[in-house]
Structures are given as structure tokens and as C-alpha cells.
XYZ file of C-alpha atoms in Angstrom:
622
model
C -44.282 55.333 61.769
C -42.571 58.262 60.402
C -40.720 57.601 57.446
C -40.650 58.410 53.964
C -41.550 55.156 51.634
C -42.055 54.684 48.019
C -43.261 51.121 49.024
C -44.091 49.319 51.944
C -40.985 48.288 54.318
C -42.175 44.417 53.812
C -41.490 45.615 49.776
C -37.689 46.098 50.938
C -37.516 50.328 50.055
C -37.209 53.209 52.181
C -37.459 55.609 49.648
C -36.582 59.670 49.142
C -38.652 62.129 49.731
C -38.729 66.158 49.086
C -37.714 68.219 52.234
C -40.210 70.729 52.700
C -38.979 73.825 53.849
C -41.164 74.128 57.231
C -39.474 70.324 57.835
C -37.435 70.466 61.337
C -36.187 67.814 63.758
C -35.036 67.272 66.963
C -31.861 65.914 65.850
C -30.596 65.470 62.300
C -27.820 62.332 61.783
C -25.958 62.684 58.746
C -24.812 58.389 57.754
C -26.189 55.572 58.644
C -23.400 53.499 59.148
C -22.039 51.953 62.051
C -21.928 55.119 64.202
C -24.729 57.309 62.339
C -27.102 54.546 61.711
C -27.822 53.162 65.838
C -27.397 56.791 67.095
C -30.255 57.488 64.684
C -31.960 54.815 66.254
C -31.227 55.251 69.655
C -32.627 58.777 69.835
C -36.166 57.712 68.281
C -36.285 55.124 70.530
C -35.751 57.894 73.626
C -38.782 59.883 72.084
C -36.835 62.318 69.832
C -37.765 62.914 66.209
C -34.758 62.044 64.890
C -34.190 62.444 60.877
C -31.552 60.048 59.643
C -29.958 61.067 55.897
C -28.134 58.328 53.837
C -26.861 59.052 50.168
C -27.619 55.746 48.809
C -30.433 53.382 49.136
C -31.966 50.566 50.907
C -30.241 46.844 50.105
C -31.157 45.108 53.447
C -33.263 42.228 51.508
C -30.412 41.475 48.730
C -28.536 38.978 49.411
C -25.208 39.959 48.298
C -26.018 42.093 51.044
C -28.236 39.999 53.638
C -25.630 36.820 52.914
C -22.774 37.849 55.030
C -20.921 34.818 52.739
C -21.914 36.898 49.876
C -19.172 40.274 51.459
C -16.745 40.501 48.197
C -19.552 40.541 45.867
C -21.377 43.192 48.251
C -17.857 45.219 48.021
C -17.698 44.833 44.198
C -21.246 45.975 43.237
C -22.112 49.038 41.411
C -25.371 49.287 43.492
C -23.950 51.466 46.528
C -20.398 50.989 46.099
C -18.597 54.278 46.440
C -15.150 53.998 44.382
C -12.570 56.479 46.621
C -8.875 56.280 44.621
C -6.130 56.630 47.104
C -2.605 57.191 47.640
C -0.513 55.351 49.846
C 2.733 58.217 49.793
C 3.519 61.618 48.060
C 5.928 60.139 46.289
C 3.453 59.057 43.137
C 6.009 56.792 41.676
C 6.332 54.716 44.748
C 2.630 54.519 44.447
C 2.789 53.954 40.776
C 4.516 50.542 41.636
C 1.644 49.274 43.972
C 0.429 46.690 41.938
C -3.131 46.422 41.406
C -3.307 49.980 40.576
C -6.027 51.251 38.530
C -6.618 53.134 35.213
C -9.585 54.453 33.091
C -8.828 53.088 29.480
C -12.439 55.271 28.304
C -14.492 52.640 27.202
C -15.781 52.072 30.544
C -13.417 49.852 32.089
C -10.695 49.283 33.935
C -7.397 48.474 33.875
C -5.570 46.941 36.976
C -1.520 46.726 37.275
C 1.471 48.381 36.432
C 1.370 48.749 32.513
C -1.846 50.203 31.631
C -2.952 50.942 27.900
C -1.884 53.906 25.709
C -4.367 56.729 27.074
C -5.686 55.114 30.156
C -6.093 57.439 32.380
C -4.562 57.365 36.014
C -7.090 56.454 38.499
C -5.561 55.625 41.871
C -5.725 52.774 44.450
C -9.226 51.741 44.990
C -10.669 52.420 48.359
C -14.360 51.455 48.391
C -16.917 52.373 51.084
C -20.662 51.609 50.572
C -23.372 54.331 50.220
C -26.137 52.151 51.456
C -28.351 52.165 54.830
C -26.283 50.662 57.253
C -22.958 51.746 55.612
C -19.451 49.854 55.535
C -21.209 47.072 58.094
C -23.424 46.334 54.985
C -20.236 45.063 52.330
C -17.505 44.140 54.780
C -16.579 40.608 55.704
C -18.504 41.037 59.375
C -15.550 40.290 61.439
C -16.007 42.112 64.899
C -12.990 41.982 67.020
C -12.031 44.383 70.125
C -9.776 47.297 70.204
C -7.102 46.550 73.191
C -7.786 48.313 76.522
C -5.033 51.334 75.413
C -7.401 51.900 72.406
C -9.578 53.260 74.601
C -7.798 54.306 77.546
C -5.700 56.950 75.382
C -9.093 59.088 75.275
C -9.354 58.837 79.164
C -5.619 60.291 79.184
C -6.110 62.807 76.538
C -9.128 64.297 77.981
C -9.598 63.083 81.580
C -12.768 61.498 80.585
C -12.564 58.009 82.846
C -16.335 57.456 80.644
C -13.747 56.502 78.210
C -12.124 53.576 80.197
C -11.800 50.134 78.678
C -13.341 48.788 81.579
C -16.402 50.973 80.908
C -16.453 50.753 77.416
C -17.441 47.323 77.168
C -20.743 48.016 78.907
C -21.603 49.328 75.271
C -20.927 46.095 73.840
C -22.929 43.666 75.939
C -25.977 46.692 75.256
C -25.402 46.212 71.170
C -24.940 42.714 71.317
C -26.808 39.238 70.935
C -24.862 36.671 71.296
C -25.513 33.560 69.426
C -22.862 31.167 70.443
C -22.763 31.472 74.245
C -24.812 29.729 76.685
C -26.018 33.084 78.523
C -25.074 34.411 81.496
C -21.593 35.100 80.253
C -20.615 38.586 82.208
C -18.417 39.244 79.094
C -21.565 39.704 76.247
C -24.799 40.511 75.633
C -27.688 38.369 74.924
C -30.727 41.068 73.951
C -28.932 43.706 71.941
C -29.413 44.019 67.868
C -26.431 43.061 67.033
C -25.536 39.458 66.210
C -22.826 37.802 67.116
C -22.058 34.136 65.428
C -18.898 32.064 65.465
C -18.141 29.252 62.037
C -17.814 25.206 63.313
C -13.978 24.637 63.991
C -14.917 20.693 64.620
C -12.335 20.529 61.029
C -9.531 20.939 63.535
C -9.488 18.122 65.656
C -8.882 15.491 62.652
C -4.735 15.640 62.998
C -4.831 14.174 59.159
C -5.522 17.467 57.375
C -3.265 19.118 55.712
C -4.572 22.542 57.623
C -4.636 20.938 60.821
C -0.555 20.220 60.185
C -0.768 24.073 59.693
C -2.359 24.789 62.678
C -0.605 22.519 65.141
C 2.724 24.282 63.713
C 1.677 27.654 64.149
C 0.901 26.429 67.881
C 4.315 25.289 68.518
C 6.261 28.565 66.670
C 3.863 30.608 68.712
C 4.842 29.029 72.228
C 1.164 26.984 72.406
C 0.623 23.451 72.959
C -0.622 22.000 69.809
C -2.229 18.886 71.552
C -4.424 21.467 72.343
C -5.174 23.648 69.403
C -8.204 22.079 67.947
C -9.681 23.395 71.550
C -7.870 26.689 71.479
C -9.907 27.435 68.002
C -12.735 27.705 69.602
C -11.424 30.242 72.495
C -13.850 33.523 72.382
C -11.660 36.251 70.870
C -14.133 38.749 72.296
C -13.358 37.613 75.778
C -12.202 39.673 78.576
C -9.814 39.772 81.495
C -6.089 40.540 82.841
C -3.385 41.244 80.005
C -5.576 39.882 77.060
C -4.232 42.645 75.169
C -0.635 39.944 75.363
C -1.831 36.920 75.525
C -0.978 34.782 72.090
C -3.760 32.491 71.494
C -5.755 31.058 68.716
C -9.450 32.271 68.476
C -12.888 31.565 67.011
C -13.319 34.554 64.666
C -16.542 36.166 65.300
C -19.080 38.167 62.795
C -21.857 40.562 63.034
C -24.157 37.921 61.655
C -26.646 35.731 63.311
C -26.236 31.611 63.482
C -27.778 31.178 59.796
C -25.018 33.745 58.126
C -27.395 36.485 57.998
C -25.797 39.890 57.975
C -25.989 41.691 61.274
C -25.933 45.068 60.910
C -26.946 49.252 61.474
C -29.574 48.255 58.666
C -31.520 45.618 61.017
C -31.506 48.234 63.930
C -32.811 51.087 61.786
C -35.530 49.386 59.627
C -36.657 47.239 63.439
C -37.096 50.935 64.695
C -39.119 51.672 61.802
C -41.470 48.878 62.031
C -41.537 48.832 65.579
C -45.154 49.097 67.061
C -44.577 51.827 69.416
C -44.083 54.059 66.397
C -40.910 55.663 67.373
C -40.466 59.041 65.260
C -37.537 58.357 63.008
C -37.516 59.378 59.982
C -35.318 58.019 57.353
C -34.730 59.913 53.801
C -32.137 57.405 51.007
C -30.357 58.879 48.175
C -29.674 62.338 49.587
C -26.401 63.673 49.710
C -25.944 66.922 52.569
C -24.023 69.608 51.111
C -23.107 71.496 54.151
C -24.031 72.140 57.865
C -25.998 75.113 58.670
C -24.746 78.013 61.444
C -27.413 80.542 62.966
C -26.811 83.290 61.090
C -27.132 86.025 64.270
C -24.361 83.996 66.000
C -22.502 84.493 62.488
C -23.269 87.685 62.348
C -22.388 89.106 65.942
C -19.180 86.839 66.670
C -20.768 84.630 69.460
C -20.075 80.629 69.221
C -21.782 79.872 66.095
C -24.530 77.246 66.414
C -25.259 74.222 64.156
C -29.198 74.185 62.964
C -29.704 71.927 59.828
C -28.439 70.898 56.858
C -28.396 71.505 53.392
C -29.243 68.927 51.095
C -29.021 67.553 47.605
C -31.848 64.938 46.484
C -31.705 62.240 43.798
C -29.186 59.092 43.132
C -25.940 58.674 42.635
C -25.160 62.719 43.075
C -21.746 62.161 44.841
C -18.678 61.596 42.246
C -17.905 58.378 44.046
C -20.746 56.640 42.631
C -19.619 54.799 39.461
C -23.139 55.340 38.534
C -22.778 58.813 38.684
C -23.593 60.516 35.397
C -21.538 63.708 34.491
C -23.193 67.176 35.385
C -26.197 65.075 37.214
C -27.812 67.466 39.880
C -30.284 67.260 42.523
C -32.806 69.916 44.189
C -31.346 71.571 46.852
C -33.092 72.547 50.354
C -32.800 73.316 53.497
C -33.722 70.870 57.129
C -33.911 72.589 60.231
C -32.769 70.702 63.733
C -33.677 71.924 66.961
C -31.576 70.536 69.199
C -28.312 69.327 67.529
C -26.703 68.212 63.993
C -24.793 64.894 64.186
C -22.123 63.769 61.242
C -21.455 60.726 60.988
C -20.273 60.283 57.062
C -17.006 58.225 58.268
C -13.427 58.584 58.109
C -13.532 60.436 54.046
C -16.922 62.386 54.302
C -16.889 63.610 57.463
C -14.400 65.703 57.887
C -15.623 66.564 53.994
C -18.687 67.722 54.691
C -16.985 69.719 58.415
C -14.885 71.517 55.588
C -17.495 72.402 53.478
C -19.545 74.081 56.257
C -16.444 76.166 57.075
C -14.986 74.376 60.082
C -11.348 73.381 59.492
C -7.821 74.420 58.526
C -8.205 78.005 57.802
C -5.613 78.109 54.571
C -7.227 75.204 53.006
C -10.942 76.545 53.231
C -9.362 80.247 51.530
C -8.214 78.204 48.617
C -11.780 77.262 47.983
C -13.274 80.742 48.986
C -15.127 78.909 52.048
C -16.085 81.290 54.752
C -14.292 79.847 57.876
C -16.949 79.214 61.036
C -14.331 77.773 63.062
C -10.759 77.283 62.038
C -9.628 73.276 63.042
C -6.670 72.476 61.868
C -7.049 69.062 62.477
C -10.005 68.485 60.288
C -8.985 65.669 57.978
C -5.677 65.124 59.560
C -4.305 62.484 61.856
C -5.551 59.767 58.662
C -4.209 56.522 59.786
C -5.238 52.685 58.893
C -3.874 49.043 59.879
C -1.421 47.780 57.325
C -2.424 44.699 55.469
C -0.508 41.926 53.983
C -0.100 38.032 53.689
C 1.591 35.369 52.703
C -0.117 33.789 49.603
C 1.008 30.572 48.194
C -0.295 27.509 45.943
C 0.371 24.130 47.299
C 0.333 21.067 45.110
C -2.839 19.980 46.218
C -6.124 21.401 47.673
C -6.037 21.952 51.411
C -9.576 20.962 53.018
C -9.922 23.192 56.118
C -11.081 25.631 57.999
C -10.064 29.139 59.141
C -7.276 29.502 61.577
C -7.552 32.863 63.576
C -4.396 33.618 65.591
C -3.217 36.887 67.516
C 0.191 37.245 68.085
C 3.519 38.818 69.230
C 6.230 39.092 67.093
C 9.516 39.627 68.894
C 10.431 43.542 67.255
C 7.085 44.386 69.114
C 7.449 47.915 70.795
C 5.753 46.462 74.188
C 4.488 43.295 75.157
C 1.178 43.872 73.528
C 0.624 41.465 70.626
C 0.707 43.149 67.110
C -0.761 40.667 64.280
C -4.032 39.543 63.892
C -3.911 37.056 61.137
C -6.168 34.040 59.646
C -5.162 31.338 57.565
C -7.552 29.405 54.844
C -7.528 28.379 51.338
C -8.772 31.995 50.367
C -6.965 34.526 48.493
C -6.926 38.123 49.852
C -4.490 40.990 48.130
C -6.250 44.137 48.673
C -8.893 45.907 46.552
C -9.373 46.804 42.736
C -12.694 46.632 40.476
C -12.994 43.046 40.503
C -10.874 41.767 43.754
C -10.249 39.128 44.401
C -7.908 37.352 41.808
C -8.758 33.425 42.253
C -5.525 31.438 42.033
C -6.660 28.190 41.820
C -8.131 25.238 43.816
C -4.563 24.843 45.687
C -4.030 28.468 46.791
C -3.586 29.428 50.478
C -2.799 32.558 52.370
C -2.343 33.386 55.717
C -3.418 37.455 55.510
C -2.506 39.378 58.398
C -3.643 42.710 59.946
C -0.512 44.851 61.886
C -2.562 46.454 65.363
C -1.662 49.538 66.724
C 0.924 51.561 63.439
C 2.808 54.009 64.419
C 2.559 56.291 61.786
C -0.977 58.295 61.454
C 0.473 60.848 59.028
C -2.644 60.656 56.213
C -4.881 63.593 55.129
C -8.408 64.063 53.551
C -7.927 67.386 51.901
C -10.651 69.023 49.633
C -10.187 69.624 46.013
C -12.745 72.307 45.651
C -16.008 73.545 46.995
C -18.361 71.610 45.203
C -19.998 69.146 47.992
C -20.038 66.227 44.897
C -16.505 66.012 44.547
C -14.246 63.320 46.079
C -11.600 64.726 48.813
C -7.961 63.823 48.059
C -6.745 61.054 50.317
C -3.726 60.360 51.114
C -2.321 57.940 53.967
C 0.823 58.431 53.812
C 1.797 55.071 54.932
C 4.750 54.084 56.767
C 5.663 58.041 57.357
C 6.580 57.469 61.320
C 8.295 54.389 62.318
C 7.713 52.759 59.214
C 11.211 50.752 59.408
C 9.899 49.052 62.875
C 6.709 48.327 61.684
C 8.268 46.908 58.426
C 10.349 45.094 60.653
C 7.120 43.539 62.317
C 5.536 42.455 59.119
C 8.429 40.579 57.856
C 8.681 38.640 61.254
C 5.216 37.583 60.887
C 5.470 36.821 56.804
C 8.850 34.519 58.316
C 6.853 32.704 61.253
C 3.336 32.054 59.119
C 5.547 30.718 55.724
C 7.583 28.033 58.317
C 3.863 26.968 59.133
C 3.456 26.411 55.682
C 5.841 23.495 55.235
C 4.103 21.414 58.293
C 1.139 20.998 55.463
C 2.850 17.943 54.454
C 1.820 15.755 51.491
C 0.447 15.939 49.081
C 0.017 20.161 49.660
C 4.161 20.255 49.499
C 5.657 21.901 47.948
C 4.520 25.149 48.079
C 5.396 27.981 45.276
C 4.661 31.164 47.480
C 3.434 34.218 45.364
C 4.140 36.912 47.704
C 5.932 38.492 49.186
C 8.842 35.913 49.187
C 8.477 34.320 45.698
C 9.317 30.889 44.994
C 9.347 27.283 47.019
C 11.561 26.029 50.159
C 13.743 24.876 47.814
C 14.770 28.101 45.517
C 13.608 31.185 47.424
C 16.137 33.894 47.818
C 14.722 36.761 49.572
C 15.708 38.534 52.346
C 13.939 40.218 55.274
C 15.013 43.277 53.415
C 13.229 42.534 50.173
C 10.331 41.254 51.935
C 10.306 44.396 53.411
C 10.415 46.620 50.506
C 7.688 44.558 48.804
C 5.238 44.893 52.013
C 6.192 48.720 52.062
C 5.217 48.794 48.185
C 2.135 46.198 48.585
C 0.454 46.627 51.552
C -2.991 48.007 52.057
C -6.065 48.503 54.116
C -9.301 49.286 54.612
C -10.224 50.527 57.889
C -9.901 54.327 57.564
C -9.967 56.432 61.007
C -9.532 59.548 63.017
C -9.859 62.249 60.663
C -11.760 64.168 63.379
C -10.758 62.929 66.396
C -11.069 63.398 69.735
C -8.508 65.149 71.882
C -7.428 67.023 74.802
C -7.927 70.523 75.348
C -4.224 71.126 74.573
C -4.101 69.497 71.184
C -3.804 71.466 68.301
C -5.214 68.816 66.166
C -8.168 67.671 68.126
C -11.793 68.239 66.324
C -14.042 66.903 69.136
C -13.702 66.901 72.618
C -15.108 63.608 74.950
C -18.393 63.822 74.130
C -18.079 64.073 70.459
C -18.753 67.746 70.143
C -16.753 69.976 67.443
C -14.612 72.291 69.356
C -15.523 75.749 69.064
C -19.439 75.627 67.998
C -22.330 74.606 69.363
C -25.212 71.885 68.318
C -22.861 69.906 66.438
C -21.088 66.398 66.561
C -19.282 63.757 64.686
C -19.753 59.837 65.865
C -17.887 57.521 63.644
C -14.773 55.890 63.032
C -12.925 59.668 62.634
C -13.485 60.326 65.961
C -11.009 57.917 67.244
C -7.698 59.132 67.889
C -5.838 56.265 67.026
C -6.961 52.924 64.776
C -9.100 51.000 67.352
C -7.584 47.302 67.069
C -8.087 45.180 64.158
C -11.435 45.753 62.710
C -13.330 49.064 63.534
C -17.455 48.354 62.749
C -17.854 46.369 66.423
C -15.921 49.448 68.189
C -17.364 51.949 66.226
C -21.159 50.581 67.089
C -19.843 51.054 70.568
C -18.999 54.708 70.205
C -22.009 55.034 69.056
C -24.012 53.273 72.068
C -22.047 55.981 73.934
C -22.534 58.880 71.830
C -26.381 58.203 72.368
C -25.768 58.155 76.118
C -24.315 61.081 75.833
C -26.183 63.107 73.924
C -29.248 62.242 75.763
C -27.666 62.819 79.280
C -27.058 66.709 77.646
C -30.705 66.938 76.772
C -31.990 66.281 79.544
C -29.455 68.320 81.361
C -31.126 71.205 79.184
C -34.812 70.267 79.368
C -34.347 70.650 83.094
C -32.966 74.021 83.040
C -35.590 74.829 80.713
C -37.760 74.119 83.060
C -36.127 75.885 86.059
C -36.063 78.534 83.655
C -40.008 78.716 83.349
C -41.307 77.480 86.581
């Protein structure tokens, strides 16, 4: 096997190792995370030395990590989280009045809300990603969901590309995919992939006495289901497939990228199973290195042909980026040089991509002068076209505990733009409110929320823009949330918050009443908001967490596109980006299950375009 190790792989470490300067590849993948992290993978596994580069370490044994049940804690911890402070607007006192808003107070911690300590110091709203091998797919909650069939089919009409079709797409699933709760043979799934797929017992919903089963029989009825047959329609495959899905209002089984025990499914497994595997594939895996820049051929530089991607510059040692809360202040690394011969894949997500695609000179032309960066290819739409599903819920404590289960529903609310359903939501006796150091806040034994996901916003307005030329230093982020159509998707929200809180009062006794804590405050009996304040809070309040698009891909006639149909950057040659930022819109619900797809694809096609070139090569000397 070809990695670098500090300890055995059945000791849980890969570990960092110094890049000589004679060290080359076939391909180079910058991330390991749900698109980096299987391409990586995938190439090895075609014969390719194949170098994968992650900036934190190796967790896949721990089991905040391992436990998929274990997610909040894995999104909380110190060990590879990556702390990224947003904003949600330009205005900064709008976002001053989001409220779990953090501050330094300089005694090393932190202060969340809206009236922070005399000299705190103003951090942001947390946004954290995880600098660990495997990525985001290594703290999230796991949930894997599908994008609807427009999701995809926008790239088909942008570039022409029917590769790109919905129908098509799905052949990447059922490759990734093992499906664990499925008798096979299902045409829809997969049964030998890497990637589990597990679904939680919903048996609590066919006892018509519980308090969520009341729930869940009400949401059937304001939803235009029959609840006699809910506690079956809980169990319907939300992965399935087949005419107008994409508007069909059903409950759902929620499904995870975790295997029947709760064991974390992720990039992780794929990567370290390539390592181990027998047939000694040649990847090569180096942790705790952070790459600087990409590297251009300096003759194509030089005499104003299409410059050409061939390496990387990198940065060794842990906790380099400023992201890190483990970072310590003027902490360095050595710095050298990796050749690839063939091509240079990014895949450092939605913030770091188009980062480290700015730092190498490729991007808006007036932003890299600011930070004396010597433009390879101006793209304006490097870190632009931002955008992110808006989160909310409705949170309330009930008199009582509610025993139950999770209700998954997808639905239509009537403001809809088309007849496409536009809320994913799940109900529990969980609280969920967004993320801060700590998240969540536990309300008590009797709390219950109903959080809810809005598909498909209209507004993609947000920007990663750097803040100087030093590779360590966080990009500004800004979403810029609501910008376009924000009144109609407002509008959406609130119709959902209305329909899921009249669900609330089928609970019954001795749950009843409920005090709701957002965003209509108070019980049945004394609440006096309007859709309008409801509105205004959810505008204030709402957040997310599933960053895309920042380089995405795009028809020839877009100013804004980065990549065209096969992932390449426009205008060079030899490099890529697969990952979330290559979408052009927000793929559905949750993108780590559609991401892992693009990357099945990206593999296909980057190993269609070698061949295509080993044969000429071979024409060429015949």
C-alpha cells in the first residue's frame, strides 16, 4: 500500500509525511470529503497513483465520529472542527439581531446572544465544517435525501450535457450505495456500493395512543393523506423513484449514510478500505496539510498559451488554517512543492475551494489586484452564486414528555412557485436552532420541534471573498440571505410554521398545552402573532448549513460559470473542482448523498478523458 503512516491503519492514524521534492502523481485531489475523498478513491482503484491531501487528521475509529448518534458532539469538537463566522446580510445590524450570535470575551470563551460582555469581541455566526478525512460526511447528522429531477436537469439545460439528466444521474447512486433496508433487487438502489444506507424502526407509529402518533395522524389529514394509513406511510422509501415524485406529499422513512448498527457511513470507510485493500491500489493519503495554492507551468505562463495546472503547494503540520480553534497565533508549517502529471482536482467545498482557485490566481480580476495576486485566469464567478436552504422550526414545550419517534414529511405549501413540494421537515422531541459553540440548547424533557428545511430558494446572492493573500486566513462569507424573492420564500416558511403548530394541538393530553418558543411565542390560548411577525422573526432567525455553488458549473454563455460539464475550470488546463460548489443551484435538502454522486461521475469522467489521451498517445508513437 502506498500511504504515509505514523502507525499501522489497524492503530486508527494515517499520518503526515514530508513531500519530497522529486514526489509527483498522476492526479493530486485536494479534500477528502464527500466529493474529494471517493474521487481519490476511485482513481487508485482504476490504477492511477492518486495523492489525496486533507488538512486535518484521521477520526474514523472515534466514536463521536464512528457513532452516527454521536453527530452534534462530532460538530462541537475541537478535534477537526473548523469554526467559519458568517453573515447572513450586509446590513450588520440585521445580523447583529440573529440570536445566537457569537463573541470572543478573551479568556477563551465564548459568548452566545445578543448582549455580549464589555470587550467581547465580535465574532460572527458560526458556520462549522470539519477538517477531518472524510470531511462534512464525518460530523453531520447522516441524512441522505435526493435532489429533485430539476436539480439536475438545470446542468443538462445550461450546458447541453444530457450526462447530466436525472434519469442518468441516479445510476451514480445505486454504484455508491449499499442498501441495508431493502430486500434486493430493488431497480431504485444499490446493494454492493460503500456507502450505507439504513432507515430507524417506525413500529412507534402504529400505537394510535401516543401523543406523537396524534401528531402524526394530524399532519396526515392537514397535508391531504389518509391518516388510517400513516403508521404505513412512515415507512415509504424517501429515496424512491418514479413519475412526479418531485410533488408528491408523503411521509417518509428518513434515511442515513450509516449501516443497520448506526455506524457512520462515510468518504472515510471508502478511503481507508482502498488503503487496506489487498490489491494494493496506489493511493496515497497525506493528513494535516493545508495546500496553499495550485501550480501553472510556468512556459504556458510565460508565452500566453492556456496555462496548465501541475501540483500544488503545500503547508505541513496541524491546525495551520485560522479556522482551527486549535490554531496557535503565528504557527507555520514547511512549505513544498507536489508535482501531478495528469491533472489537479479541488475539492475543499463550498468556502475553500473557490479559496484556494483565488489564491492560485483564477478568479475575479479586481479582487485578486487588491491582494497583489497575479491573475492566471480571470473568473468572475469564483466565490459567487453562494446560496444555502433556509432553516427553521417550530419549537415548543408541551406539559408532558412526548414518547415517539421521528416524523419525516415532504410537502407543498400552497404560496409554492410550481407544483413541486418545498419543505422537508421532521418532527421529534429534539431541539434544533442552528449552530453556536455548544449547540444545541436542551429545553427540557417536554420540548418538541418540528424543524424544517425550505428546497429549492430563490435567492443565491452569497459570496466567499478573500481577505488577503495569506492561504491561512478565513475568506469572508457572506450569504446574503433572502436577497431575491425573499418575501415569497418568507411567505413559504410561515405557511409551513402555521400547518406544523395546528399539528401540535392533536398531541392531546397530557402534552397540552403547548408554550411554543419560536417563532410564534406563547400557547393556543394567548399567542398573538401574525404571519407578518412570524415572518420577520424567520427572516432574522433562520439558518443553514449546506453551503453550495461557489464554483459552479455553467453554460458557455454564463458570465459566472467556473466549470464547464465535466468539472473543468474554464480557461486552463489540468484542473478541476468536484464538490458541493460545483452545483449551480442547492441540490434538494441535504447535499453529502448528491455530492458523493457528483463525485461517482466526476471519476467517470475524468477517466473517460484519460484514456481518451493515452490513446492518442499512443497513435502518436506507433
Amino acid at each position: 500500500m502506498r500511504y504515509h503512516l505514523l502507525s499501522a491503519l489497524a492503530a486508527t492514524a494515517v499520518a503526515a509525511a514530508p513531500a519530497a521534492p522529486s514526489e509527483s502523481y498522476d492526479y493530486i485531489v485536494v479534500g477528502s470529503g464527500p466529493g474529494g475523498g471517493p474521487l481519490a478513491a476511485d482513481l487508485a482503484r482504476a490504477g492511477y497513483s492518486t495523492l489525496l491531501i486533507e488538512a486535518g487528521g484521521d477520526e474514523g475509529d472515534n466514536p463521536t465520529y464512528a457513532d452516527i448518534a454521536n453527530f452534534n458532539e462530532a460538530a462541537n469538537d475541537e478535534m477537526t472542527r473548523w469554526d467559519f463566522w458568517v453573515k447572513h446580510s450586509d446590513d450588520p445590524e440585521q445580523d447583529l439581531k440573529f440570536e445566537h450570535t457569537t463573541w470572543d470575551t478573551g479568556d477563551g470563551t465564548f459568548y452566545v446572544g445578543l448582549d455580549p460582555p464589555e470587550g467581547a469581541k465580535l465574532l460572527g455566526i458560526q458556520y462549522p465544517r470539519a477538517s477531518v478525512l472524510g470531511g462534512c460526511a464525518m460530523h453531520n447528522a447522516g441524512v441522505c435525501s435526493m435532489p429533485a429531477d430539476d436539480d439536475w436537469n438545470i446542468i443538462v439545460e445550461k450546458t447541453g450535457d444530457t450526462s447530466w439528466s436525472a434519469e442518468n444521474m441516479r445510476k451514480y447512486f445505486k454504484k455508491i450505495e449499499r442498501n441495508e433496508y431493502l430486500a434486493p433487487g430493488d431497480d431504485a438502489h444499490g446493494y454492493d456500493g460503500w456507502l450505507a444506507t439504513s432507515v430507524a424502526d417506525n413500529s412507534w407509529a402504529k400505537d394510535d395512543s401516543l401523543p406523537g402518533t396524534k401528531i402524526l395522524r394530524k399532519l396526515a389529514e392537514l397535508t391531504g393523506q389518509d391518516p388510517d394509513q400513516a403508521a404505513d406511510l412512515v415507512n415509504r422509501d424517501i429515496l424512491e423513484v418514479g413519475d412526479k415524485v418531485d410533488e408528491t406529499t408523503s411521509f417518509y422513512n428518513m434515511v442515513t449514510h450509516a449501516d443497520s448498527k448506526g455506524k457512520r457511513s462515510s468518504p472515510n470507510n471508502y478511503v481507508r478500505a482502498t488503503l487496506a485493500d489487498p490489491a494494493e491500489y496506489p493511493l496515497t493519503v497525506k493528513l494535516h496539510t493545508l495546500v496553499t495554492r495550485v501550480l501553472f507551468d510556468e512556459a504556458s505562463l510565460a508565452n500566453g498559451s492556456t496555462p496548465r495546472a501541475v501540483g500544488v503547494e503545500i503547508m505541513e503540520g496541524a491546525s495551520l488554517y485560522k479556522a482551527d480553534p486549535k490554531h496557535a497565533d503565528g504557527a507555520t508549517g514547511p512549505v513544498s512543492q507536489i508535482r501531478a502529471t495528469r491533472e489537479v482536482i479541488v475539492s475543499g467545498g463550498a468556502f475553500n475551494s473557490p479559496q484556494i482557485l483565488k489564491l492560485s490566481g483564477i478568479g475575479p480580476a479586481d479582487e485578486l489586484a487588491k491582494f497583489n495576486i497575479s491573475v492566471v485566469k480571470d473568473l468572475p464567478g469564483v466565490g459567487e452564486n453562494l446560496g444555502d436552504n433556509y432553516e427553521g422550526g417550530v419549537l415548543a414545550l408541551g406539559a408532558a414528555p412526548i414518547d415517539t419517534g421521528l416524523i419525516t414529511l415532504l410537502f407543498r405549501t400552497p404560496s409554492a412557485p410550481t407544483a413541486k413540494r418545498n419543505i422537508y421537515t421532521w418532527c421529534g422531541a429534539f431541539s434544533f436552532e442552528g449552530f453556536w459553540p455548544g449547540f444545541p440548547t436542551y429545553h427540557g424533557p417536554t420540548q418538541y420541534e418540528c424543524a424544517m428545511v425550505h428546497l429549492a430558494p430563490k435567492s443565491q446572492a452569497g459570496s466567499v471573498r478573500l481577505v488577503s493573500a495569506d492561504p491561512q486566513d478565513r475568506p469572508e462569507i457572506n450569504f446574503r440571505f433572502f436577497e431575491h424573492g425573499g418575501d415569497e420564500d418568507l411567505a413559504e416558511l410561515v405557511e409551513a410554521a402555521n400547518l406544523l403548530r395546528k399539528a401540535f394541538q392533536a398531541a392531546g393530553d397530557p402534552v397540552l398545552p403547548f408554550d411554543e418558543l419560536h417563532p410564534c411565542p406563547g400557547s393556543a390560548a394567548n399567542r398573538t402573532c401574525d404571519d407578518a411577525a412570524q415572518a420577520e422573526y424567520l427572516k432574522l432567525q433562520a439558518y443553514s448549513h449546506h453551503a453550495t455553488s461557489t464554483c459552479s458549473i455553467g453554460g458557455d454563455d454564463e458570465p459566472l460559470a467556473v466549470l464547464d460539464s465535466k468539472f473543468r475550470v474554464r480557461g486552463v488546463e489540468g484542473l478541476r473542482v468536484v464538490d458541493a460548489s460545483a452545483f449551480p443551484v442547492v441540490p434538494g435538502a441535504f447535499p453529502s448523498c448528491p455530492t458523493m454522486m457528483l463525485s461517482a461521475k466526476a471519476a467517470e469522467d475524468i477517466l473517460a478523458a484519460a484514456e481518451e489521451t493515452d490513446k492518442k498517445r499512443r497513435r502518436l508513437f506507433a
